[in-house]
Each structure stands twice: as structure tokens, then as C-alpha cells.
mmCIF file of C-alpha atoms in Angstrom:
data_model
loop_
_atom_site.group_PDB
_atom_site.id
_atom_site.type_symbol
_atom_site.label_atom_id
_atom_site.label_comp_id
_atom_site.label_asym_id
_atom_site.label_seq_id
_atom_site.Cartn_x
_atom_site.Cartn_y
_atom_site.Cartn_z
ATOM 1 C CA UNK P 95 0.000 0.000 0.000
ATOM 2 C CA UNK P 96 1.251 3.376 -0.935
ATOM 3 C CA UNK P 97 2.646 5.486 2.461
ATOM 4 C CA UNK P 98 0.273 8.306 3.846
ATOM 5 C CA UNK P 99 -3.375 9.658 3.891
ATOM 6 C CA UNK P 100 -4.983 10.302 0.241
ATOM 7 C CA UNK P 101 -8.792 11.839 0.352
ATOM 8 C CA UNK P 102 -10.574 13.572 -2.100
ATOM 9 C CA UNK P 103 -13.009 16.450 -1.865
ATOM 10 C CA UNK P 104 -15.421 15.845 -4.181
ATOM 11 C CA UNK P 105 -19.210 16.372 -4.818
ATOM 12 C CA UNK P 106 -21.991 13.895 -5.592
ATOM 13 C CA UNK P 107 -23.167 12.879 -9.163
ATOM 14 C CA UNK P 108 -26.277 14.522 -9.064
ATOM 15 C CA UNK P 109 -24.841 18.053 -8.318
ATOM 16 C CA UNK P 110 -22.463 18.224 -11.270
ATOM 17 C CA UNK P 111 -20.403 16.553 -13.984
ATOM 18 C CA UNK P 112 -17.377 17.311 -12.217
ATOM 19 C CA UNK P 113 -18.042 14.572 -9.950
ATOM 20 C CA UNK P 114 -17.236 11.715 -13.144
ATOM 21 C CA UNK P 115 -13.657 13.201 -13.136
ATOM 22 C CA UNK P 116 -12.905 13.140 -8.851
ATOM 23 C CA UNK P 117 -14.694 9.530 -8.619
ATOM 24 C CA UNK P 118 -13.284 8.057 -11.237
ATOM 25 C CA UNK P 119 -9.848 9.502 -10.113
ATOM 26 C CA UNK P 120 -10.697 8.289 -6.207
ATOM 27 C CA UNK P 121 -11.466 5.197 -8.154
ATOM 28 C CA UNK P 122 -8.227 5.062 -10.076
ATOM 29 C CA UNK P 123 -6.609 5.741 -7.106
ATOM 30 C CA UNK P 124 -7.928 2.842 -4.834
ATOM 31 C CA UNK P 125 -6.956 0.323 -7.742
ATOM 32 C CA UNK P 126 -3.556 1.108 -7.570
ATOM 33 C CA UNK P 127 -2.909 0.399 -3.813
ATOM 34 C CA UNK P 128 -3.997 3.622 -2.501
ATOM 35 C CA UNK P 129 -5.748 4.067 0.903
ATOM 36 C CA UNK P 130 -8.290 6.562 -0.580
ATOM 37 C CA UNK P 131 -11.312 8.332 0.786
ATOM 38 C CA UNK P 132 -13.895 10.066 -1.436
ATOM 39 C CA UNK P 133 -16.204 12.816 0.500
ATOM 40 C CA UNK P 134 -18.649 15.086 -1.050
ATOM 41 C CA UNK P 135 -20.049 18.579 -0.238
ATOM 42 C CA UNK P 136 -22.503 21.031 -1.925
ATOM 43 C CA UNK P 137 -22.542 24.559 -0.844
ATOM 44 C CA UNK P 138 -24.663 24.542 2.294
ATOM 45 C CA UNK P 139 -24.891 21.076 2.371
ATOM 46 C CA UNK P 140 -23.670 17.765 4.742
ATOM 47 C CA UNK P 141 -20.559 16.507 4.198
ATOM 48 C CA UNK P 142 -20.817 12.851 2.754
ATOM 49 C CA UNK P 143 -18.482 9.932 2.165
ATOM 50 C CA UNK P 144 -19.178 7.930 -0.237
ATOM 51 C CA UNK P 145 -18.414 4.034 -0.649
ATOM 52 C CA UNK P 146 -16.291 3.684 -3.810
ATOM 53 C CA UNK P 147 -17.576 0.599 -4.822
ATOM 54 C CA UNK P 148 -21.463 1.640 -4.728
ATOM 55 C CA UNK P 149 -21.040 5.708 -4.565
ATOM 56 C CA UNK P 150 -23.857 4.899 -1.376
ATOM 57 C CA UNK P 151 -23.427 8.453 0.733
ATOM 58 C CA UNK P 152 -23.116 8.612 4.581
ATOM 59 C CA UNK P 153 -23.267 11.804 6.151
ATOM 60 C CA UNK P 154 -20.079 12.546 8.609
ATOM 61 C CA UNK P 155 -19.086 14.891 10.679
ATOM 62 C CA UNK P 156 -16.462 17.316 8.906
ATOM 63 C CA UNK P 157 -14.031 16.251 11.794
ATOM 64 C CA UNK P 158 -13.931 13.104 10.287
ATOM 65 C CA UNK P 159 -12.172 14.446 7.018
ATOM 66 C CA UNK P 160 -9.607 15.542 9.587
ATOM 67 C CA UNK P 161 -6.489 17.375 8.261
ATOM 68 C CA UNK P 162 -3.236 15.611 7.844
ATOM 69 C CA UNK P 163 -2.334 14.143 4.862
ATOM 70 C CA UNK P 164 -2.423 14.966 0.873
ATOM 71 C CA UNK P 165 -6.378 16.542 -0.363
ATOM 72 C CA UNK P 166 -7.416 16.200 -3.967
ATOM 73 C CA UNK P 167 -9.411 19.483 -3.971
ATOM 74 C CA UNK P 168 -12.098 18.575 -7.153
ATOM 75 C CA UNK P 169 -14.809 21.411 -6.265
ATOM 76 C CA UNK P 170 -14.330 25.476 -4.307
ATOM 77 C CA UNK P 171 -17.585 24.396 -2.557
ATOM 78 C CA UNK P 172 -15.370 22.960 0.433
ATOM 79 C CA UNK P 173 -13.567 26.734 0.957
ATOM 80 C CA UNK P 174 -17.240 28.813 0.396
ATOM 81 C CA UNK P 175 -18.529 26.193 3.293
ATOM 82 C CA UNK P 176 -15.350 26.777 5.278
ATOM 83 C CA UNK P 177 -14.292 23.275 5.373
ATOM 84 C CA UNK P 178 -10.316 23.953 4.021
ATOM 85 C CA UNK P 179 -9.293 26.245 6.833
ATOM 86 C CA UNK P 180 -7.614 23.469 8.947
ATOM 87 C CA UNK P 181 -6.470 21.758 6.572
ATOM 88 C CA UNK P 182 -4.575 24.341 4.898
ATOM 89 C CA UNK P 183 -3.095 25.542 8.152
ATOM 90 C CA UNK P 184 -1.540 22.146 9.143
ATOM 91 C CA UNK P 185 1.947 21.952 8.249
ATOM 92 C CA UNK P 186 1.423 18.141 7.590
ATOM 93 C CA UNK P 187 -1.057 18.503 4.763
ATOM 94 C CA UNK P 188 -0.901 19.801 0.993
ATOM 95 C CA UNK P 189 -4.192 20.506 -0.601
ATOM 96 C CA UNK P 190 -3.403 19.978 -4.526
ATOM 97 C CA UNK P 191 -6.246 21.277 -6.362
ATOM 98 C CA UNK P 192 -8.208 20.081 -9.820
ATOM 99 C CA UNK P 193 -9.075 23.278 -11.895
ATOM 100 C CA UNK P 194 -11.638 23.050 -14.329
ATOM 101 C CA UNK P 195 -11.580 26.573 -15.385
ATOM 102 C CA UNK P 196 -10.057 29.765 -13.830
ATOM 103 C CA UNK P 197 -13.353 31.581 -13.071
ATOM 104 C CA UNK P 198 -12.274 35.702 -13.953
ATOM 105 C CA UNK P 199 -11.047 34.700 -17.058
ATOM 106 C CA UNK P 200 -13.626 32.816 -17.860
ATOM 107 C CA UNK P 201 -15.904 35.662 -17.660
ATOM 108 C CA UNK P 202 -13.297 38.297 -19.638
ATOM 109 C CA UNK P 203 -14.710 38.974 -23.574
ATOM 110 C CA UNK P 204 -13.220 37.062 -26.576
ATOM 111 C CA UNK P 205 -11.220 40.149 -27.208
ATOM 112 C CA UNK P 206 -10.118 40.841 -23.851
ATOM 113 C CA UNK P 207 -8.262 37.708 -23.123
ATOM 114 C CA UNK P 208 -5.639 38.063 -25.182
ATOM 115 C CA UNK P 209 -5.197 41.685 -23.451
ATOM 116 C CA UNK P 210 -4.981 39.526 -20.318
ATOM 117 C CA UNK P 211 -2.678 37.284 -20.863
ATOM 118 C CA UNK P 212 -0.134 39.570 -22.774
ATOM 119 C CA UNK P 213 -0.018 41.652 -19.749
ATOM 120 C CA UNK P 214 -1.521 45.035 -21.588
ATOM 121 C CA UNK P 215 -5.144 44.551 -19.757
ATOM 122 C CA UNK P 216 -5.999 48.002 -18.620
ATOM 123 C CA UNK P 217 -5.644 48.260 -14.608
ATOM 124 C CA UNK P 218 -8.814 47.484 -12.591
ATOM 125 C CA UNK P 219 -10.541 45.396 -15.804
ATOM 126 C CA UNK P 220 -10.235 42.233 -13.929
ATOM 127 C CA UNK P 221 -10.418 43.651 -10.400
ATOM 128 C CA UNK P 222 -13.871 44.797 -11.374
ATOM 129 C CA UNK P 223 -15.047 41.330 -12.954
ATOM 130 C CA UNK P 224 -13.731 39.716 -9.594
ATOM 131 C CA UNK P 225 -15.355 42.258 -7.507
ATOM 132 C CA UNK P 226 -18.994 43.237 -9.317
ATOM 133 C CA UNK P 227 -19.779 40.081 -11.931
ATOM 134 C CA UNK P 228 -18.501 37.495 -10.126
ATOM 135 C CA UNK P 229 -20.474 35.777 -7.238
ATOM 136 C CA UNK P 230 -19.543 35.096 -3.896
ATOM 137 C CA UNK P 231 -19.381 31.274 -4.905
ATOM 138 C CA UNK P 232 -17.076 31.770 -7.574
ATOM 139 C CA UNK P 233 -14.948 34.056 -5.707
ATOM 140 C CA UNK P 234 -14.455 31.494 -3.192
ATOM 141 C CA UNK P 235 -12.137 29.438 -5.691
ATOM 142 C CA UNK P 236 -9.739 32.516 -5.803
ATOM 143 C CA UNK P 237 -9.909 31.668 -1.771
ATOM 144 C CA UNK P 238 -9.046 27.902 -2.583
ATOM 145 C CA UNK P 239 -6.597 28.340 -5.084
ATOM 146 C CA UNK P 240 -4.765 30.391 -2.550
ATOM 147 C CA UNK P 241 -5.080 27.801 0.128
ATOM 148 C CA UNK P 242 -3.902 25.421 -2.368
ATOM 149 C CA UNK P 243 -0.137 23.761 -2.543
ATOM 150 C CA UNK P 244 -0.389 22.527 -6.138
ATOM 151 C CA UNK P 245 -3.000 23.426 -9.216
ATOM 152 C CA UNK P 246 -3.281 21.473 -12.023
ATOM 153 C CA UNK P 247 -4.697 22.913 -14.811
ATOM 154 C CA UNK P 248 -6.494 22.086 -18.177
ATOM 155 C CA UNK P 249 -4.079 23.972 -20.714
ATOM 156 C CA UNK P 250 -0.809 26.182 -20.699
ATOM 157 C CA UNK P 251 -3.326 29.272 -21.059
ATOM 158 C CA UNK P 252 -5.016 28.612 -18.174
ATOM 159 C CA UNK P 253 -1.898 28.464 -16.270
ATOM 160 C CA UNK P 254 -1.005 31.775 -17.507
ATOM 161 C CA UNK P 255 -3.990 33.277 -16.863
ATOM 162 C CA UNK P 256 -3.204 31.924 -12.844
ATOM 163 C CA UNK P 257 0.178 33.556 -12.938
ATOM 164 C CA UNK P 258 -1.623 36.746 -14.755
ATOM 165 C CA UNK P 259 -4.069 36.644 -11.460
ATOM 166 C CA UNK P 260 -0.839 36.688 -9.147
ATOM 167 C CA UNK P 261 -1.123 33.149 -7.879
ATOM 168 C CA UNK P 262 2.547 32.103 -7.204
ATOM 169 C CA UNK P 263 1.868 28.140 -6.882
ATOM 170 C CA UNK P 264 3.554 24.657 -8.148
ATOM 171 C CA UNK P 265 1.156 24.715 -11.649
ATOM 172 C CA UNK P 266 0.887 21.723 -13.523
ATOM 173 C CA UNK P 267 -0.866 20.665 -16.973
ATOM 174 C CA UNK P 268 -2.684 17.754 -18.118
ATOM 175 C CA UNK P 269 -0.651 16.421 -20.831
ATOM 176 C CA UNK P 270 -3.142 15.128 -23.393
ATOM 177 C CA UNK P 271 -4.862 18.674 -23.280
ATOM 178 C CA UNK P 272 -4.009 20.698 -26.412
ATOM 179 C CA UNK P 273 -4.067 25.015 -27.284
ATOM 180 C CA UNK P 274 -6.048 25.690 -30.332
ATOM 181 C CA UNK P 275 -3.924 28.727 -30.498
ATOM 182 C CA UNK P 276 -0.680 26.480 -30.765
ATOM 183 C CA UNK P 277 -1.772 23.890 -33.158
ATOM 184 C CA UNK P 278 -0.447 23.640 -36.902
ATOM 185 C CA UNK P 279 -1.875 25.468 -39.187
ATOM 186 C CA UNK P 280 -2.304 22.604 -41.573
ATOM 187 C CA UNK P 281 -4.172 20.873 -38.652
ATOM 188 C CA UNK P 282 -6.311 24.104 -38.058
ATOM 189 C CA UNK P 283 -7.195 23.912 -41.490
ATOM 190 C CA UNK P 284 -7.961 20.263 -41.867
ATOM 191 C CA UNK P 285 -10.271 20.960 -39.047
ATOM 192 C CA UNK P 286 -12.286 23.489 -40.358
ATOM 193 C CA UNK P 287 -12.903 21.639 -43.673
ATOM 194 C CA UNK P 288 -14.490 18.677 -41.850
ATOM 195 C CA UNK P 289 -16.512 21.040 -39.761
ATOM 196 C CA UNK P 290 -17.504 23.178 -42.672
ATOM 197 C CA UNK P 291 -18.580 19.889 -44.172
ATOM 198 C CA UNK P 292 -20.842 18.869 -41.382
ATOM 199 C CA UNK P 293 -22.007 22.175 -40.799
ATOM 200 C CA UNK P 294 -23.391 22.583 -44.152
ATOM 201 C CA UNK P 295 -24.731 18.473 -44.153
ATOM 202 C CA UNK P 296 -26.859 19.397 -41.245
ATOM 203 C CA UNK P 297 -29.117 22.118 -43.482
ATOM 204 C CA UNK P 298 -30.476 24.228 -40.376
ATOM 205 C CA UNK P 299 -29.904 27.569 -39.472
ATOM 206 C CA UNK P 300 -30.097 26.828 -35.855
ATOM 207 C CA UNK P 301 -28.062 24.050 -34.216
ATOM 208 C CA UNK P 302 -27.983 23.314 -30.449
ATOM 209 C CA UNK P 303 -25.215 21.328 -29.644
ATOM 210 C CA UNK P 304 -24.381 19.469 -26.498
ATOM 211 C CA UNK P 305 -21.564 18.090 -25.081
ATOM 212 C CA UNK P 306 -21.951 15.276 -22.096
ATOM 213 C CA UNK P 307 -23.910 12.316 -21.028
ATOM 214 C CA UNK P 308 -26.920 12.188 -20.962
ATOM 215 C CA UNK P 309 -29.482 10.368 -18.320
ATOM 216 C CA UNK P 310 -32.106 10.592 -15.784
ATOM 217 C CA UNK P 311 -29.724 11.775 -13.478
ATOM 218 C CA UNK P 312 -28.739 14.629 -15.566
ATOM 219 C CA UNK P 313 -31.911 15.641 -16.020
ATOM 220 C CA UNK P 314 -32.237 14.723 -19.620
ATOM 221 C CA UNK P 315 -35.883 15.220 -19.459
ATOM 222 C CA UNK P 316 -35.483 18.668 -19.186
ATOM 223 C CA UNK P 317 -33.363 19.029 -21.735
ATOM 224 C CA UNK P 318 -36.004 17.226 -24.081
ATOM 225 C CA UNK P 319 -38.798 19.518 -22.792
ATOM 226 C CA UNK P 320 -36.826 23.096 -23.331
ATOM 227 C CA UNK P 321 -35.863 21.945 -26.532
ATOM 228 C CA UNK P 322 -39.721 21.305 -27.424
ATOM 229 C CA UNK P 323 -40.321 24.446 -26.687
ATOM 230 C CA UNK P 324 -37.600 25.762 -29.209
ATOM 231 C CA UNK P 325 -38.970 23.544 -31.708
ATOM 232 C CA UNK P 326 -42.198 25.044 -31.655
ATOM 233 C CA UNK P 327 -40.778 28.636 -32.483
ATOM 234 C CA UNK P 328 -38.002 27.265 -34.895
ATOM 235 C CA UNK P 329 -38.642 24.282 -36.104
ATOM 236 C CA UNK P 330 -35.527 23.564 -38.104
ATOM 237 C CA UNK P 331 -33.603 23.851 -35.775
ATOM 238 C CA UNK P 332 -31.279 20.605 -34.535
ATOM 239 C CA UNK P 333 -30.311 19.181 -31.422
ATOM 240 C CA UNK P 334 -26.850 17.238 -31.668
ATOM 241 C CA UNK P 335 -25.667 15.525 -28.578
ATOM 242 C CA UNK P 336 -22.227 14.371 -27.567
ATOM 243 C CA UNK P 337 -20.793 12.099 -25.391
ATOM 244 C CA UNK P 338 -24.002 9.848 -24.414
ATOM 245 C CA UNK P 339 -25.005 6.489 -25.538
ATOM 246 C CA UNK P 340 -27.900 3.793 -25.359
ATOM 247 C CA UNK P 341 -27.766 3.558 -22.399
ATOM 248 C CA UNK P 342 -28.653 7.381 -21.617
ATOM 249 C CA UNK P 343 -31.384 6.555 -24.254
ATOM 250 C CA UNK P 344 -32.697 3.185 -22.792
ATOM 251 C CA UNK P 345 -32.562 4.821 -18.998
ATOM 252 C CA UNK P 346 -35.155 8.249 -20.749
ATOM 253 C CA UNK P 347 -36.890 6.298 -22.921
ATOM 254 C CA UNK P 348 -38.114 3.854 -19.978
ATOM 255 C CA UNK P 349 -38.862 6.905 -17.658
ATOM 256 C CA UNK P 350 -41.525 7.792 -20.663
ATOM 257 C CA UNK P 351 -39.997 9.635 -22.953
ATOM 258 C CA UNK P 352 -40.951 9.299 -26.411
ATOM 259 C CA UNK P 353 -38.574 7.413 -28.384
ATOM 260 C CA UNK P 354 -39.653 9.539 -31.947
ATOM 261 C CA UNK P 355 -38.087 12.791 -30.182
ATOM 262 C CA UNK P 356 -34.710 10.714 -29.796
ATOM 263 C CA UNK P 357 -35.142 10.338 -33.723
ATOM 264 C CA UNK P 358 -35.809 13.067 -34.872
ATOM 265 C CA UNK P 359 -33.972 15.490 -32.740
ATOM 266 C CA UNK P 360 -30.779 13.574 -32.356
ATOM 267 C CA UNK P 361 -27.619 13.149 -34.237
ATOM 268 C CA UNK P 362 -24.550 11.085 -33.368
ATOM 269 C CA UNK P 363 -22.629 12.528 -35.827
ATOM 270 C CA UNK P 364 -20.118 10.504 -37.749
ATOM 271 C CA UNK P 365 -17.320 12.737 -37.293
ATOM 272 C CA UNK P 366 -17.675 10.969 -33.572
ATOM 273 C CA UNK P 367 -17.036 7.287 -35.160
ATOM 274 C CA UNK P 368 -14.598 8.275 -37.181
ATOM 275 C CA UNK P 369 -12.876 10.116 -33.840
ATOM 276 C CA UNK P 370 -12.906 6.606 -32.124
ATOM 277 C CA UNK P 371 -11.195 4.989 -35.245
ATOM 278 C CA UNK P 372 -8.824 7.279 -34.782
ATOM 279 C CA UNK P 373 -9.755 9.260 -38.447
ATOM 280 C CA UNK P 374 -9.643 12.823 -37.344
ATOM 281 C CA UNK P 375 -7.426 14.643 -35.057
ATOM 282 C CA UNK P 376 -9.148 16.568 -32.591
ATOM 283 C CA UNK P 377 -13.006 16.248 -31.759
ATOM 284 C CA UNK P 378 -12.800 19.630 -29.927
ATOM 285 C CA UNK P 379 -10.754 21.586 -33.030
ATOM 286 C CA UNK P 380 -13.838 20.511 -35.151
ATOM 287 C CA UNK P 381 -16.300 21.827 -32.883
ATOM 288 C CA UNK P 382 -15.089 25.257 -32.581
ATOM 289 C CA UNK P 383 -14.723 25.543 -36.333
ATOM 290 C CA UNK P 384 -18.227 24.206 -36.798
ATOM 291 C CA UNK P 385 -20.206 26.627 -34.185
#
């Protein structure tokens, strides 16, 4: 068994998509000899730990997450609830912390970022996003990034835009995530072609693309019922969803849903087969050229 205390800080499936990544990681972890723990908070809610074989919840007392050892942070929920105070402040822990996206620059324009991240931003832009647009949730991740010993983030731009923010920290980067803004131009190019071609195969004028799984628990039925209500007003318009299966159709269809609306609404392109044979180079490239 690997030395020391591993626990992640997660959230539960129901509350967002996030939670895939920091189970399957606690997961991960647990397979390869690690003495793991997996606990989940929502913003005003119990603390939970949850079994890693059936995901079954039991609410503890935050005590019991105590505060030595090394904290896969996978969600700022556990600093807005004040649950990383003691742990940051023992000298025996490190808190290394998941980023999905660096909020501020998230909410900066198109034509801004660049600004940012050259260093020519005009002084108070981002003091007033962080400040006046962003909410007291999402400022609490500025609060747990600073708590935090190490940050791993999704791309090299996001870890510029940490150092940009003033965040002096051990930053490092998934290696199988890519820059658009660094890729080939030949591969750019490529890109756009194949989703030029789709674009124009799809003959709408409005497409609504998204990008996840699909299921009761993500409230697919929802979805289905919003994007009725589109119909109704536009009905050209397409639906295309990414990343589900039959098994996010089976699970809606037996809760009632019509199976015609899976039909006729939705597309799994095959730009997605041909991604899984390994035919085209980047699924996400192809997206941002298409929409």
C-alpha cells in the first residue's frame, strides 16, 4: 500500500459533472494500492463519504475528514462552506487542487483575453469582474486556489492566466490537453474543412449542440422539454448531442420519454465514429470551427 493519507473532496453525481472526473480519479486511485477516501459537499450542504464501490453516501461529521495528509481538492464548494481552513493551516497537509476553469477569465470577452494574458489589460478590468460580476461562490475558488499547494490545470493558457491573477503556486498541466492557439496550421485547417462539411450536411440555421452524457440523473428530461419548446418557435432547428449512448437513451426512454423525439432530434454525428477509429485529429478543433 502506498505510504500516507490520500482523500478527495469531491461532490456527488447529481450536483455536477465534475463529480465523473474526482470519482473516477478516487477510483483510479484505490486500484492502484492507494488508501483513498472520497467525500462530497454542496454549498450549504452535509458533508458525505461515499463508498467507492457503490457511490452509497453517509453523512459525517467534517471532523472526520480531519487534516493531515495529501487533499485532492475537485470542487471550491469545500472553501465557500469553510471546510479547508484546517487543513490548509496544518503543516502536515498539501491541498493539490483540480481546476476546471479559472473563473475571472472565464468571464473576460473574446477580445479581452488576449489583453490579459499579454499583460496590456488596462488596470482594474479584472479587479472589477472579480469584484462586481462574479459571485460570492465563484470568488471562493480565488480563496481555494490560494489555500492550495499545487494546481493542475487544463491547458498552458489557463496556467497563464493563474500567474496573470498573481497566484505564485507549483502549476501543472494535463498532458493530453491541447491550445487551439498552438496547433499547426495545416491541422487548423484540416479541421475546419471537416466542420464546414458537417455544418453545411446538417441544413439548419439553428443548431444546439451538447456536449456530455446524458441520463435521468442529468436531467435529460429537461433538456427534451426546453428543446420542445424551441422547436415550436423554430422548427428547423437541430439538437446534436455528444458524449451519451444507449444507455442514456434506454434509462429516458423507460422513464416515458418518447422514443420519436430521440429520432428526430438527435444526431450522433459521424465525425464521432470516425474520432474513435482514430480518423480525425481533434473532436474539440472541429467543434469550434463548426459553431
Amino acid at each position: 500500500m502506498k505510504q500516507g493519507r490520500h482523500v478527495v473532496l469531491g461532490i456527488e453525481r447529481q450536483n455536477s459533472g465534475t463529480f465523473e472526473h474526482a470519482f473516477a480519479f478516487a477510483r483510479q486511485m484505490a486500484d492502484r494500492g492507494y488508501p483513498i477516501e472520497y467525500y462530497a459537499n454542496w454549498f450549504g450542504g452535509p458533508v458525505k463519504r461515499l463508498d467507492l464501490d457503490t457511490e452509497k453516501p453517509t453523512i459525517v461529521s467534517p471532523d472526520a475528514i480531519g487534516t493531515k495528509g495529501t487533499y485532492y481538492l475537485q470542487s471550491h464548494t469545500w472553501e465557500h462552506d469553510g471546510l479547508l481552513g484546517g487543513i490548509s493551516a496544518d503543516s502536515e497537509s498539501q491541498i493539490v487542487m483540480n481546476l476546471h476553469a479559472v473563473i475571472p477569465y472565464f468571464y473576460l470577452s473574446a477580445h479581452l483575453k488576449p489583453s490579459f494574458l499579454d499583460g496590456t489589460l488596462p488596470e482594474g478590468e479584472m479587479r472589477q469582474i472579480i469584484d462586481f460580476v462574479m459571485s460570492e461562490r465563484e470568488r471562493s475558488q480565488l480563496k481555494a486556489i490560494g489555500r492550495s499547494n499545487v494546481l493542475l490545470a487544463i491547458s498552458e493558457l489557463h496556467k497563464l492566466a493563474l500567474e496573470r491573477l498573481g497566484f505564485d503556486k507549483r502549476v501543472g498541466v494535463f498532458e493530453n490537453v491541447s491550445d487551439v492557439s498552438v496547433l499547426d496550421s495545416e491541422i487548423l485547417d484540416g479541421a475546419r474543412v471537416e466542420g464546414e462539411r458537417y455544418r453545411a450536411g446538417l441544413d439548419s440555421e439553428n443548431v444546439l449542440l451538447y456536449y456530455g452524457r446524458l441520463g435521468l440523473g442529468k436531467r435529460g428530461r429537461e433538456l427534451f422539454d426546453a428543446f420542445g419548446n424551441i422547436m415550436e418557435s423554430h422548427p428547423s432547428t437541430k439538437l446534436i448531442l455528444l458524449g451519451s449512448g444507449e444507455k442514456g437513451k434506454d434509462s429516458l426512454v423507460g422513464a416515458g420519454l418518447n422514443p420519436v423525439c430521440w429520432k428526430e432530434w438527435f444526431w450522433f454525428p459521424g465525425l464521432i465514429r470516425k474520432l474513435l477509429k482514430g480518423e480525425l485529429i481533434s473532436l474539440r478543433i472541429i467543434l469550434l470551427q463548426m459553431f
